Amino acid sequence: MAFVLTHLNYFVAFLLMVIGLWAIISSSNLIKKLIGLSIFQVSVLLMYISIGKVEGGAIPLLTEKAVLYSNPVPHVLMLTAIVVGVSTLAVGLALVVSIKKTYGTIEEKEILEINEAEEIRSENFARKHE
Amino acid sequence: MQISELIPFIVILPLLSSPICAIINSGKVSWSISLLAVFVTFILSILFILHISGVEAISYPIGGWKPPIGIEYRLDQLNGFFLFIISFLTLISIIYAKTLTNAEIEGEKHGMFYSVFLLCFAGFLGITITNDLFNIYVFTEISSLAAYTLISHGTSKRSLISSFEYLILGTIGATFILIGIGFLYLSTGSLNISDIAERIKSIENAITIKTSLAFITLGLILKIGVFPVYAWVIRAYTYAPSFITAFLSSVGGSIWVYLFIKLTFIMYGWSYVFDVLPLKIVLEILGVGGIIVGSFGVLYQQNMKSLFAYSGLLNISYIIIAIAIASESSTSAAMLHTFNHAIIKIGLFIAVGYFIISTGKYRLFEMAGISRVMPYTTLMFTICLMSLMGFPGTAGFLSKLFLLKAALQESEWVIVFFMLTGFLISIFYTWRIFHTFYIKQPFILTSSKNVKGKYYALTALFIAAVMNIVFGLNTDFSYSLASQAAAYILE
């Protein structure tokens, strides 16, 4: 139990990761998939920031009082990762908008049905003219 | 001027040309700028290759911050070879792009399209040249985000949904790589690959190192599109614009193979990954699975782009198996086949894209008797097809021979059996295509329309076809580069 409490950050990060993956796999709604993807990416941010914390370390600003500092590098890395996450979400949402425009739905099952029906129809059409 | 000062320009050049293309936003001018940027990159990569032979590595510290603190761009035998592959193939595809974007993309989007394409290209070059793990992640995302956008511009509306699928799985793959990098940073405290390679030796068996390897391998397997997770790659290649299919299937495939080789061989150490840990057998199983699934795919697919995407899966499986065997001959064979396969695939997809825009047909049976309508294009297509089959005298023959030889040397009989099966099946399906194109009665609807600016596509196809013969008859250049790279990574 003590192990879990001292490593709580990592357990939470792992839990978020699995929740995110589950949301991506289980939901048929494309927006929900994107939400799952965001949760999945955010879990990594939490993991990295936990890596940076040094026990008893001060915030990484040069002062005379502090002897030990936390590691600022993971934070800097995660700033970039946040930007990446935001842009991925933006591209994803833009795609969902155009999917909604062309298909009229954002439910994956319905889209697959439409695709399949169309594929069969066009193949039959081509075969007929063979 | 020293060669090391030129290293960052190979990334900066396409990265800076990209916003210029977007601002000008005119199809013709943006294409010329892209062509110029890609051409200069190609010249740079040749310069690099000439300078790298005989030297250990050339390093460039970004902003003057010495590695391992700062970000390092590092040119060595391995990525010199891959930079050449990437810029050469991109040069072919950008020539081809002129015809295809005119036919497939709406006029006002051309400038933006080339701009995003250059971003994707810059990302790929960045992954190749950088020696910093986090930099690799950032460039991965730059190139992938650009790739999602490019794929979604296909003519069929299914390109949207395949692009979405690509986005979800590509991001999961990249995030897995990021988690792996996190574990590595946690245990070594460094992000520089050469530095990590030194530090990792003393802590090899720590559980964090194993976890990081597991995450990175999983992420890269997703990105490459190896056996159990290949379907999304096939769909993306099938519905993307033809120019993007040609570009991604050749260049994109090579990049992830390169990254996998670099991380497993140079960073973790190949003997640790493939001998101590059971990754060898895992990759071999995945490779054999890929050969089986790919064989069924190529035999039953009617959609031409889908068919060649499956053949890509088949070839990637050979490469993965050869990497897993991890002997000197097998790694050089893997790299040679990466190069040859990329040349073959770019030629085939160029031809298929050209057939599609000039006849409007994309299924194999609809293209029956096409050789009578477009004899010269079909001839060049057939040369690439023969190379894919492994006909003696073409590029594909030699690399397949080397792959088989490497498997025989290590007495991997199961692998040899499946490789031979795969090679035999490739004879069947190339024959099926050949038969449809040349011998079958023409399909009534087959007629070609005159495509605007078709000479760009034909030039690109011609270069690809000639290269298949050149690298088939004269292997000195490609094979010496591949074996140099293999010797370098196995040191």
Coordinates of C-alpha atoms in Angstrom, one line a residue:
Chain A
M1 CA 0.0 0.0 0.0
A2 CA 2.8 2.3 0.9
F3 CA 4.3 1.6 -2.5
V4 CA 1.1 2.7 -4.2
L5 CA 0.9 5.9 -2.1
T6 CA 4.5 6.9 -2.9
H7 CA 4.0 6.2 -6.6
L8 CA 0.4 7.5 -6.8
N9 CA 1.2 9.7 -9.7
Y10 CA 2.4 6.9 -11.9
F11 CA -0.7 4.8 -11.0
V12 CA -3.0 7.6 -11.9
A13 CA -1.1 8.2 -15.1
F14 CA -1.5 4.5 -16.0
L15 CA -5.2 4.5 -15.1
L16 CA -5.8 7.6 -17.3
M17 CA -3.9 5.9 -20.1
V18 CA -6.0 2.8 -20.0
I19 CA -9.2 4.9 -19.7
G20 CA -8.1 6.8 -22.8
L21 CA -7.4 3.7 -24.8
W22 CA -10.6 2.1 -23.7
A23 CA -12.6 5.2 -24.8
I24 CA -10.8 5.1 -28.2
I25 CA -11.6 1.4 -28.7
S26 CA -15.1 1.1 -27.3
S27 CA -16.9 4.2 -28.5
S28 CA -18.3 4.5 -32.0
N29 CA -18.8 8.2 -31.9
L30 CA -15.8 9.9 -33.5
I31 CA -15.8 12.9 -31.1
K32 CA -15.7 10.5 -28.2
K33 CA -12.8 8.8 -29.8
L34 CA -10.9 12.1 -29.9
I35 CA -11.8 12.7 -26.3
G36 CA -10.3 9.3 -25.5
L37 CA -7.2 10.2 -27.5
S38 CA -6.8 13.5 -25.5
I39 CA -7.0 11.6 -22.2
F40 CA -4.5 9.1 -23.4
Q41 CA -2.0 11.9 -24.4
V42 CA -2.6 13.8 -21.1
S43 CA -1.7 10.8 -19.1
V44 CA 1.8 11.0 -20.6
L45 CA 2.1 14.6 -19.4
L46 CA 1.4 13.5 -15.9
M47 CA 4.0 10.7 -16.1
Y48 CA 6.7 13.0 -17.4
I49 CA 6.0 15.7 -14.8
S50 CA 6.2 13.1 -12.0
I51 CA 9.6 12.1 -13.3
G52 CA 10.9 15.7 -13.0
K53 CA 10.1 16.0 -9.3
V54 CA 13.1 15.5 -7.0
E55 CA 12.1 14.8 -3.4
G56 CA 12.8 17.8 -1.3
G57 CA 13.8 19.8 -4.3
A58 CA 12.9 23.4 -4.8
I59 CA 11.3 24.9 -7.9
P60 CA 14.1 25.3 -10.5
L61 CA 14.8 29.0 -10.0
L62 CA 18.4 29.9 -9.0
T63 CA 18.2 31.1 -5.3
E64 CA 20.6 31.1 -2.5
K65 CA 18.4 29.2 -0.1
A66 CA 17.9 26.1 -2.1
V67 CA 20.5 23.3 -2.4
L68 CA 18.4 20.8 -4.3
Y69 CA 16.3 21.6 -7.4
S70 CA 13.6 19.7 -9.2
N71 CA 14.5 18.8 -12.8
P72 CA 12.9 21.4 -15.1
V73 CA 13.6 19.4 -18.3
P74 CA 10.5 17.2 -18.3
H75 CA 8.3 20.3 -17.9
V76 CA 9.9 21.9 -20.9
L77 CA 9.4 18.7 -22.9
M78 CA 5.8 18.5 -21.9
L79 CA 5.1 22.1 -23.1
T80 CA 6.0 20.8 -26.5
A81 CA 3.9 17.7 -26.0
I82 CA 0.9 19.9 -25.0
V83 CA 1.2 21.8 -28.3
V84 CA 1.4 18.5 -30.1
G85 CA -1.7 17.3 -28.4
V86 CA -3.6 20.5 -29.2
S87 CA -2.7 20.3 -32.8
T88 CA -3.6 16.7 -33.1
L89 CA -7.0 17.5 -31.6
A90 CA -7.5 20.4 -34.0
V91 CA -6.7 18.3 -37.0
G92 CA -8.9 15.5 -35.7
L93 CA -11.8 17.8 -35.1
A94 CA -11.4 19.4 -38.6
L95 CA -11.6 15.9 -40.0
V96 CA -14.7 15.1 -38.0
V97 CA -16.3 18.3 -39.3
S98 CA -15.7 17.3 -42.9
I99 CA -16.8 13.7 -42.2
K100 CA -20.1 15.1 -40.9
K101 CA -20.4 17.2 -44.0
T102 CA -19.9 14.4 -46.4
Y103 CA -21.5 11.4 -44.6
G104 CA -24.1 13.2 -42.5
T105 CA -23.1 11.3 -39.4
I106 CA -20.2 10.9 -37.0
E107 CA -21.1 7.4 -35.8
E108 CA -18.4 5.0 -37.0
K109 CA -20.8 2.1 -37.5
E110 CA -23.1 4.0 -39.8
I111 CA -20.2 5.3 -41.8
L112 CA -18.8 1.8 -42.3
E113 CA -22.3 0.7 -43.4
I114 CA -22.5 3.5 -45.9
N115 CA -19.0 2.7 -47.2
E116 CA -19.7 -1.0 -47.6
A117 CA -23.0 -0.5 -49.4
E118 CA -21.3 1.9 -51.8
E119 CA -18.4 -0.5 -52.4
I120 CA -20.8 -3.3 -53.3
R121 CA -22.9 -1.1 -55.5
S122 CA -19.9 0.2 -57.5
E123 CA -18.3 -3.2 -57.8
N124 CA -21.6 -4.7 -59.2
F125 CA -21.9 -1.8 -61.6
A126 CA -18.3 -2.4 -62.9
R127 CA -18.9 -6.2 -63.2
K128 CA -22.1 -5.7 -65.2
H129 CA -20.1 -3.9 -67.8
E130 CA -17.4 -6.4 -68.0
Chain B
M1 CA 32.9 26.1 -45.5
Q2 CA 32.8 22.9 -43.5
I3 CA 30.3 20.2 -44.3
S4 CA 29.0 20.1 -40.7
E5 CA 27.7 23.7 -41.1
L6 CA 25.4 22.4 -43.9
I7 CA 23.8 19.7 -41.8
P8 CA 20.9 21.8 -40.3
F9 CA 20.0 23.2 -43.7
I10 CA 18.7 19.9 -44.8
V11 CA 15.8 20.4 -42.4
I12 CA 15.6 24.2 -42.4
L13 CA 15.2 24.4 -46.2
P14 CA 11.9 22.5 -46.6
L15 CA 10.7 23.9 -43.3
L16 CA 11.2 27.5 -44.5
S17 CA 9.9 26.8 -48.0
S18 CA 6.6 25.5 -46.5
P19 CA 5.2 28.9 -45.2
I20 CA 6.4 30.6 -48.4
C21 CA 4.3 28.1 -50.4
A22 CA 1.3 28.7 -48.2
I23 CA 1.6 32.5 -48.5
I24 CA 2.1 32.6 -52.3
N25 CA -0.7 30.0 -52.6
S26 CA -0.5 29.5 -56.3
G27 CA -0.2 26.0 -57.7
K28 CA 2.5 26.6 -60.2
V29 CA 4.8 28.7 -58.1
S30 CA 4.4 26.6 -55.0
W31 CA 5.2 23.5 -57.0
S32 CA 8.4 25.1 -58.4
I33 CA 9.4 26.2 -54.9
S34 CA 8.8 22.6 -53.6
L35 CA 10.8 21.2 -56.5
L36 CA 13.6 23.5 -55.8
A37 CA 13.7 22.8 -52.1
V38 CA 13.6 19.0 -52.6
F39 CA 16.2 19.2 -55.3
V40 CA 18.6 21.2 -53.1
T41 CA 18.0 18.7 -50.3
F42 CA 18.9 15.9 -52.7
I43 CA 22.1 17.7 -53.7
L44 CA 22.9 18.1 -50.0
S45 CA 22.3 14.5 -49.3
I46 CA 24.7 13.5 -52.0
L47 CA 27.3 15.8 -50.6
F48 CA 26.8 14.2 -47.2
I49 CA 27.2 10.7 -48.6
L50 CA 30.4 11.7 -50.3
H51 CA 31.8 13.2 -47.1
I52 CA 30.7 10.5 -44.7
S53 CA 32.5 7.5 -46.1
G54 CA 35.5 6.7 -44.0
V55 CA 34.5 9.2 -41.3
E56 CA 33.0 8.0 -38.0
A57 CA 30.3 10.7 -37.8
I58 CA 29.8 14.4 -38.3
S59 CA 28.1 16.2 -35.4
Y60 CA 26.4 19.6 -35.4
P61 CA 25.4 21.1 -32.1
I62 CA 22.2 23.2 -32.4
G63 CA 22.7 26.8 -31.1
G64 CA 26.3 25.9 -30.1
W65 CA 25.1 23.9 -27.1
K66 CA 27.4 20.9 -26.9
P67 CA 25.8 17.5 -26.7
P68 CA 24.6 15.8 -24.5
I69 CA 23.2 19.0 -23.0
G70 CA 22.1 20.5 -26.3
I71 CA 20.3 19.1 -29.3
E72 CA 22.7 17.4 -31.7
Y73 CA 22.3 16.8 -35.4
R74 CA 24.5 13.9 -36.3
L75 CA 25.3 12.5 -39.6
D76 CA 26.7 8.9 -39.8
Q77 CA 26.9 6.0 -42.2
L78 CA 23.4 4.9 -41.4
N79 CA 21.4 8.1 -41.7
G80 CA 23.5 9.3 -44.6
F81 CA 22.2 6.4 -46.6
F82 CA 18.6 7.0 -45.5
L83 CA 18.8 10.7 -46.2
F84 CA 19.8 9.8 -49.7
I85 CA 16.9 7.4 -50.1
I86 CA 14.4 9.9 -48.7
S87 CA 15.4 12.9 -50.7
F88 CA 15.8 10.9 -53.9
L89 CA 12.4 9.3 -53.7
T90 CA 10.8 12.6 -52.7
L91 CA 12.4 14.2 -55.8
I92 CA 10.7 11.6 -58.0
S93 CA 7.4 12.0 -56.2
I94 CA 7.4 15.8 -56.4
I95 CA 7.9 15.7 -60.2
Y96 CA 5.0 13.3 -60.3
A97 CA 2.9 15.5 -58.1
K98 CA 2.5 18.2 -60.7
T99 CA 0.3 16.0 -62.9
L100 CA -1.6 14.3 -60.0
T101 CA -2.5 17.4 -58.0
N102 CA -3.8 19.0 -61.1
A103 CA -6.1 16.0 -61.6
E104 CA -7.1 15.2 -58.0
I105 CA -6.9 18.3 -55.9
E106 CA -9.1 21.4 -56.2
G107 CA -7.3 24.3 -57.8
E108 CA -7.4 26.8 -54.9
K109 CA -5.9 24.2 -52.5
H110 CA -2.7 23.5 -54.4
G111 CA -0.5 26.0 -52.6
M112 CA -1.5 24.8 -49.2
F113 CA -1.2 21.2 -50.3
Y114 CA 2.5 21.6 -51.3
S115 CA 3.1 23.6 -48.1
V116 CA 1.8 20.7 -46.0
F117 CA 3.7 18.2 -48.1
L118 CA 7.0 20.1 -47.5
L119 CA 6.2 20.0 -43.7
C120 CA 5.8 16.3 -43.9
F121 CA 9.1 16.0 -45.8
A122 CA 10.9 18.3 -43.3
G123 CA 9.6 16.1 -40.5
F124 CA 10.9 12.9 -42.2
L125 CA 14.3 14.6 -42.7
G126 CA 14.4 15.7 -39.1
I127 CA 13.7 12.2 -37.8
T128 CA 16.6 11.0 -39.9
I129 CA 19.2 13.6 -39.0
T130 CA 18.6 14.3 -35.3
N131 CA 20.3 12.5 -32.6
D132 CA 18.0 13.6 -29.8
L133 CA 15.1 11.4 -28.7
F134 CA 12.6 14.1 -27.9
N135 CA 13.4 15.8 -31.2
I136 CA 12.6 12.6 -32.9
Y137 CA 9.2 12.6 -31.2
V138 CA 8.5 16.2 -32.3
F139 CA 9.5 15.5 -35.9
T140 CA 7.4 12.4 -35.8
E141 CA 4.4 14.4 -34.9
I142 CA 5.2 17.2 -37.5
S143 CA 5.4 14.6 -40.3
S144 CA 2.4 12.6 -39.0
L145 CA 0.1 15.6 -38.6
A146 CA 1.0 16.7 -42.1
A147 CA 0.4 13.2 -43.4
Y148 CA -3.1 13.1 -41.9
T149 CA -4.0 16.3 -43.7
L150 CA -2.5 15.0 -47.0
I151 CA -4.4 11.7 -46.8
S152 CA -7.7 13.4 -46.2
H153 CA -7.5 15.1 -49.6
G154 CA -8.2 11.9 -51.6
T155 CA -10.8 11.8 -54.3
S156 CA -13.0 9.2 -52.6
K157 CA -14.9 10.4 -49.5
R158 CA -13.5 7.3 -47.7
S159 CA -10.2 9.2 -47.6
L160 CA -11.6 11.2 -44.7
I161 CA -12.5 8.3 -42.6
S162 CA -9.1 6.5 -43.4
S163 CA -7.3 9.7 -42.5
F164 CA -9.2 9.8 -39.2
E165 CA -8.3 6.2 -38.5
Y166 CA -4.7 7.0 -39.4
L167 CA -4.8 10.0 -37.0
I168 CA -6.0 7.9 -34.1
L169 CA -3.6 5.0 -34.6
G170 CA -0.6 7.2 -35.6
T171 CA -1.1 9.3 -32.5
I172 CA -1.3 6.2 -30.3
G173 CA 1.9 4.9 -31.9
A174 CA 3.7 8.2 -31.4
T175 CA 2.5 8.5 -27.8
F176 CA 3.8 5.0 -27.1
I177 CA 7.2 6.1 -28.4
L178 CA 6.9 9.2 -26.1
I179 CA 6.2 6.9 -23.1
G180 CA 9.2 4.8 -24.0
I181 CA 11.4 7.9 -24.3
G182 CA 10.1 9.0 -20.8
F183 CA 11.2 5.7 -19.3
L184 CA 14.6 6.0 -20.9
Y185 CA 15.0 9.5 -19.6
L186 CA 13.9 8.3 -16.2
S187 CA 16.6 5.7 -16.0
T188 CA 19.5 7.3 -17.9
G189 CA 18.8 11.1 -17.4
S190 CA 19.7 11.8 -21.0
L191 CA 18.0 12.4 -24.3
N192 CA 21.0 12.2 -26.6
I193 CA 21.0 8.8 -28.4
S194 CA 24.8 8.3 -28.3
D195 CA 24.9 9.4 -24.7
I196 CA 22.1 7.0 -23.8
A197 CA 23.9 4.2 -25.6
E198 CA 26.9 4.7 -23.3
R199 CA 24.9 5.0 -20.1
I200 CA 22.6 2.1 -20.9
K201 CA 25.4 -0.5 -20.8
S202 CA 25.7 -0.4 -17.0
I203 CA 21.9 -0.6 -16.3
E204 CA 20.9 -2.8 -19.1
N205 CA 18.7 -5.2 -17.1
A206 CA 16.7 -2.6 -15.2
I207 CA 13.0 -3.1 -15.6
T208 CA 12.6 0.5 -16.8
I209 CA 14.9 -0.1 -19.8
K210 CA 12.9 -3.2 -20.7
T211 CA 9.6 -1.3 -20.4
S212 CA 10.9 1.5 -22.6
L213 CA 12.0 -1.0 -25.2
A214 CA 8.6 -2.6 -25.1
F215 CA 6.8 0.8 -25.6
I216 CA 9.1 2.0 -28.3
T217 CA 8.9 -1.3 -30.2
L218 CA 5.1 -1.3 -29.9
G219 CA 4.9 2.3 -31.1
L220 CA 7.2 1.7 -34.1
I221 CA 5.4 -1.5 -35.1
L222 CA 2.2 0.6 -35.2
K223 CA 3.9 3.2 -37.2
I224 CA 5.5 0.8 -39.7
G225 CA 2.2 -1.2 -40.0
V226 CA 3.6 -4.6 -39.2
F227 CA 1.3 -7.7 -39.2
P228 CA -1.3 -7.4 -36.5
V229 CA -1.8 -3.6 -36.9
Y230 CA -1.5 -3.1 -40.7
A231 CA -5.1 -2.6 -41.8
W232 CA -5.2 1.2 -41.2
V233 CA -2.0 1.7 -43.3
I234 CA -3.6 -0.3 -46.2
R235 CA -6.8 1.8 -46.1
A236 CA -4.9 5.0 -45.8
Y237 CA -2.7 4.1 -48.9
T238 CA -5.8 3.0 -50.8
Y239 CA -7.8 6.2 -50.4
A240 CA -5.1 8.9 -50.2
P241 CA -4.4 11.0 -53.3
S242 CA -2.2 8.9 -55.6
F243 CA 0.8 11.2 -55.2
I244 CA 0.6 10.9 -51.4
T245 CA 0.3 7.1 -51.7
A246 CA 3.5 7.0 -53.8
F247 CA 5.2 9.3 -51.4
L248 CA 4.2 7.7 -48.1
S249 CA 4.4 4.1 -49.1
S250 CA 8.1 4.5 -50.2
V251 CA 9.5 7.3 -48.1
G252 CA 7.3 6.9 -45.0
G253 CA 7.9 3.2 -44.9
S254 CA 11.7 3.6 -45.0
I255 CA 11.7 6.2 -42.3
W256 CA 10.1 4.0 -39.6
V257 CA 12.3 1.1 -40.6
Y258 CA 15.3 3.4 -40.2
L259 CA 14.1 4.6 -36.8
F260 CA 13.6 1.1 -35.6
I261 CA 17.1 0.1 -36.8
K262 CA 18.7 3.2 -35.2
L263 CA 17.0 2.8 -31.8
T264 CA 17.4 -1.0 -31.4
F265 CA 20.9 -1.4 -32.9
I266 CA 22.7 1.8 -31.9
M267 CA 20.9 2.9 -28.8
Y268 CA 19.9 -0.3 -27.0
G269 CA 22.6 -2.4 -28.6
W270 CA 21.6 -5.2 -30.9
S271 CA 23.0 -8.1 -28.9
Y272 CA 21.0 -7.0 -25.9
V273 CA 17.7 -6.5 -27.9
F274 CA 17.9 -9.6 -30.1
D275 CA 19.9 -12.1 -28.0
V276 CA 19.2 -11.3 -24.4
L277 CA 15.6 -10.2 -24.8
P278 CA 13.2 -12.4 -26.9
L279 CA 12.5 -9.6 -29.5
K280 CA 14.0 -11.7 -32.3
I281 CA 11.4 -14.5 -32.1
V282 CA 8.6 -11.9 -31.6
L283 CA 9.5 -10.0 -34.7
E284 CA 10.0 -13.2 -36.7
I285 CA 6.5 -14.4 -35.7
L286 CA 5.0 -11.0 -36.7
G287 CA 7.0 -11.1 -40.0
V288 CA 5.7 -14.6 -40.8
G289 CA 2.2 -13.5 -40.0
G290 CA 2.7 -10.5 -42.3
I291 CA 3.8 -12.8 -45.1
I292 CA 0.7 -15.0 -44.8
V293 CA -1.8 -12.1 -44.6
G294 CA 0.0 -10.1 -47.3
S295 CA 0.0 -13.1 -49.6
F296 CA -3.8 -13.5 -49.3
G297 CA -4.2 -9.8 -49.7
V298 CA -2.2 -9.6 -53.0
L299 CA -3.9 -12.7 -54.4
Y300 CA -7.5 -11.5 -53.7
Q301 CA -7.5 -7.7 -53.9
Q302 CA -9.1 -6.1 -56.9
N303 CA -8.4 -2.5 -56.0
M304 CA -5.0 -1.8 -57.5
K305 CA -3.8 0.6 -54.8
S306 CA -4.9 -1.8 -52.1
L307 CA -3.2 -4.6 -53.9
F308 CA 0.2 -2.9 -53.9
A309 CA -0.4 -1.7 -50.3
Y310 CA -0.7 -5.4 -49.3
S311 CA 2.5 -6.1 -51.3
G312 CA 4.1 -3.4 -49.2
L313 CA 3.1 -5.3 -46.1
L314 CA 4.6 -8.4 -47.6
N315 CA 7.9 -6.7 -48.3
I316 CA 8.0 -4.9 -44.9
S317 CA 7.6 -8.3 -43.3
Y318 CA 10.8 -9.5 -45.1
I319 CA 12.6 -6.5 -43.9
I320 CA 11.4 -6.9 -40.3
I321 CA 12.5 -10.5 -40.3
A322 CA 15.9 -9.6 -41.7
I323 CA 16.3 -7.0 -39.0
A324 CA 15.4 -9.5 -36.3
I325 CA 18.0 -12.0 -37.6
A326 CA 20.6 -9.2 -36.8
S327 CA 23.6 -10.6 -38.6
E328 CA 25.8 -8.4 -40.8
S329 CA 24.5 -9.9 -44.0
S330 CA 20.9 -9.8 -42.9
T331 CA 21.0 -6.1 -41.8
S332 CA 22.6 -5.0 -45.0
A333 CA 20.1 -7.1 -46.9
A334 CA 17.3 -5.4 -44.9
M335 CA 18.6 -1.9 -45.8
L336 CA 19.2 -2.8 -49.4
H337 CA 15.7 -4.2 -49.7
T338 CA 14.3 -1.1 -48.0
F339 CA 15.9 1.0 -50.7
N340 CA 15.0 -1.3 -53.6
H341 CA 11.4 -1.8 -52.4
A342 CA 10.9 1.9 -52.0
I343 CA 12.1 2.5 -55.6
I344 CA 9.8 -0.3 -56.8
K345 CA 6.8 0.9 -54.9
I346 CA 7.2 4.5 -56.0
G347 CA 7.2 3.3 -59.6
L348 CA 4.2 1.1 -59.2
F349 CA 2.1 3.7 -57.4
I350 CA 3.1 6.4 -59.9
A351 CA 1.9 4.1 -62.7
V352 CA -1.3 3.1 -60.9
G353 CA -2.1 6.7 -60.1
Y354 CA -1.5 7.7 -63.7
F355 CA -3.8 4.8 -65.0
I356 CA -6.5 5.9 -62.5
I357 CA -6.5 9.5 -63.6
S358 CA -6.3 8.8 -67.3
T359 CA -8.9 6.0 -67.5
G360 CA -11.0 6.6 -64.3
K361 CA -10.7 2.9 -63.5
Y362 CA -9.1 1.6 -60.3
R363 CA -9.9 -2.1 -60.2
L364 CA -7.7 -4.8 -61.7
F365 CA -10.3 -6.4 -63.9
E366 CA -11.4 -3.0 -65.3
M367 CA -7.9 -2.4 -66.5
A368 CA -7.9 -5.5 -68.8
G369 CA -6.0 -4.9 -72.0
I370 CA -4.7 -1.5 -70.9
S371 CA -1.4 -2.2 -72.7
R372 CA -3.2 -1.5 -76.0
V373 CA -4.3 1.9 -74.9
M374 CA -1.2 3.1 -73.1
P375 CA 1.7 0.8 -74.3
Y376 CA 4.7 2.8 -73.1
T377 CA 3.3 3.5 -69.6
T378 CA 2.4 -0.1 -69.3
L379 CA 5.9 -1.1 -70.3
M380 CA 7.5 1.1 -67.6
F381 CA 4.9 -0.3 -65.1
T382 CA 5.9 -3.8 -66.1
I383 CA 9.6 -3.1 -65.5
C384 CA 8.7 -2.1 -61.9
L385 CA 6.4 -5.1 -61.6
M386 CA 9.2 -7.5 -62.7
S387 CA 11.4 -5.9 -60.1
L388 CA 8.7 -6.5 -57.5
M389 CA 8.5 -10.1 -58.6
G390 CA 12.3 -10.4 -58.4
F391 CA 13.1 -10.9 -62.0
P392 CA 16.9 -11.3 -62.6
G393 CA 18.5 -8.1 -63.7
T394 CA 16.2 -5.8 -61.7
A395 CA 16.7 -4.3 -58.3
G396 CA 14.2 -6.5 -56.6
F397 CA 16.0 -9.7 -57.6
L398 CA 19.2 -8.9 -55.8
S399 CA 17.8 -7.7 -52.5
K400 CA 15.5 -10.8 -52.4
L401 CA 18.5 -13.0 -53.1
F402 CA 20.5 -11.3 -50.3
L403 CA 17.5 -11.7 -47.9
L404 CA 17.3 -15.4 -48.7
K405 CA 21.0 -15.8 -48.4
A406 CA 21.1 -14.1 -45.0
A407 CA 18.3 -16.4 -43.7
L408 CA 20.1 -19.5 -45.1
Q409 CA 23.4 -18.4 -43.4
E410 CA 21.7 -18.4 -40.0
S411 CA 20.0 -21.7 -40.7
E412 CA 16.6 -20.2 -40.0
W413 CA 14.7 -22.9 -41.9
V414 CA 11.2 -21.8 -41.0
I415 CA 12.0 -18.3 -42.2
V416 CA 13.5 -19.6 -45.4
F417 CA 10.4 -21.6 -46.0
F418 CA 8.0 -18.7 -45.6
M419 CA 10.3 -16.3 -47.5
L420 CA 10.3 -18.7 -50.5
T421 CA 6.6 -19.1 -50.2
G422 CA 6.3 -15.3 -50.3
F423 CA 8.6 -15.0 -53.3
L424 CA 6.6 -17.7 -55.2
I425 CA 3.3 -16.0 -54.4
S426 CA 4.8 -12.7 -55.7
I427 CA 5.4 -14.5 -59.0
F428 CA 1.7 -15.6 -59.1
Y429 CA 0.2 -12.2 -58.4
T430 CA 2.5 -10.3 -60.7
W431 CA 1.6 -12.8 -63.4
R432 CA -2.0 -12.2 -62.7
I433 CA -1.5 -8.4 -63.2
F434 CA 0.6 -9.0 -66.3
H435 CA -2.0 -11.3 -67.8
T436 CA -4.8 -8.8 -67.2
F437 CA -2.8 -6.0 -68.7
Y438 CA -1.4 -7.7 -71.8
I439 CA -3.4 -10.8 -72.7
K440 CA -6.9 -10.5 -71.5
Q441 CA -9.6 -9.1 -73.8
P442 CA -9.9 -5.4 -73.5
F443 CA -12.5 -4.1 -71.1
I444 CA -15.1 -2.2 -73.2
L445 CA -14.9 0.9 -71.2
T446 CA -11.1 1.1 -71.3
S447 CA -10.1 4.2 -73.1
S448 CA -7.7 6.9 -71.9
K449 CA -8.2 10.6 -72.0
N450 CA -5.4 13.0 -72.5
V451 CA -4.2 14.2 -69.1
K452 CA -3.0 17.7 -68.6
G453 CA 0.7 17.9 -68.0
K454 CA 1.1 14.2 -68.3
Y455 CA 4.9 14.4 -69.1
Y456 CA 5.7 15.2 -65.5
A457 CA 4.2 11.9 -64.4
L458 CA 5.8 10.0 -67.2
T459 CA 9.2 11.5 -66.5
A460 CA 8.9 10.4 -62.8
L461 CA 7.8 6.9 -63.9
F462 CA 10.6 6.7 -66.4
I463 CA 13.2 7.7 -63.7
A464 CA 11.7 5.0 -61.4
A465 CA 11.8 2.3 -64.1
V466 CA 15.3 3.1 -65.2
M467 CA 16.5 3.1 -61.6
N468 CA 15.0 -0.4 -61.1
I469 CA 17.2 -1.6 -63.9
V470 CA 20.3 0.5 -63.0
F471 CA 20.3 -0.7 -59.4
G472 CA 19.6 -4.2 -60.6
L473 CA 22.5 -4.4 -63.0
N474 CA 25.0 -2.3 -61.0
T475 CA 24.7 -2.9 -57.3
D476 CA 28.0 -1.4 -56.3
F477 CA 26.5 1.9 -55.2
S478 CA 23.5 0.8 -53.2
Y479 CA 25.0 -2.4 -51.9
S480 CA 28.2 -0.7 -50.7
L481 CA 26.2 2.0 -48.9
A482 CA 23.9 -0.6 -47.3
S483 CA 26.8 -2.8 -46.2
Q484 CA 28.7 0.2 -44.8
A485 CA 25.7 1.2 -42.8
A486 CA 25.3 -2.4 -41.6
A487 CA 29.0 -2.5 -40.5
Y488 CA 28.5 0.8 -38.8
I489 CA 25.5 -0.3 -36.7
L490 CA 26.9 -3.6 -35.8
E491 CA 30.2 -2.2 -34.4

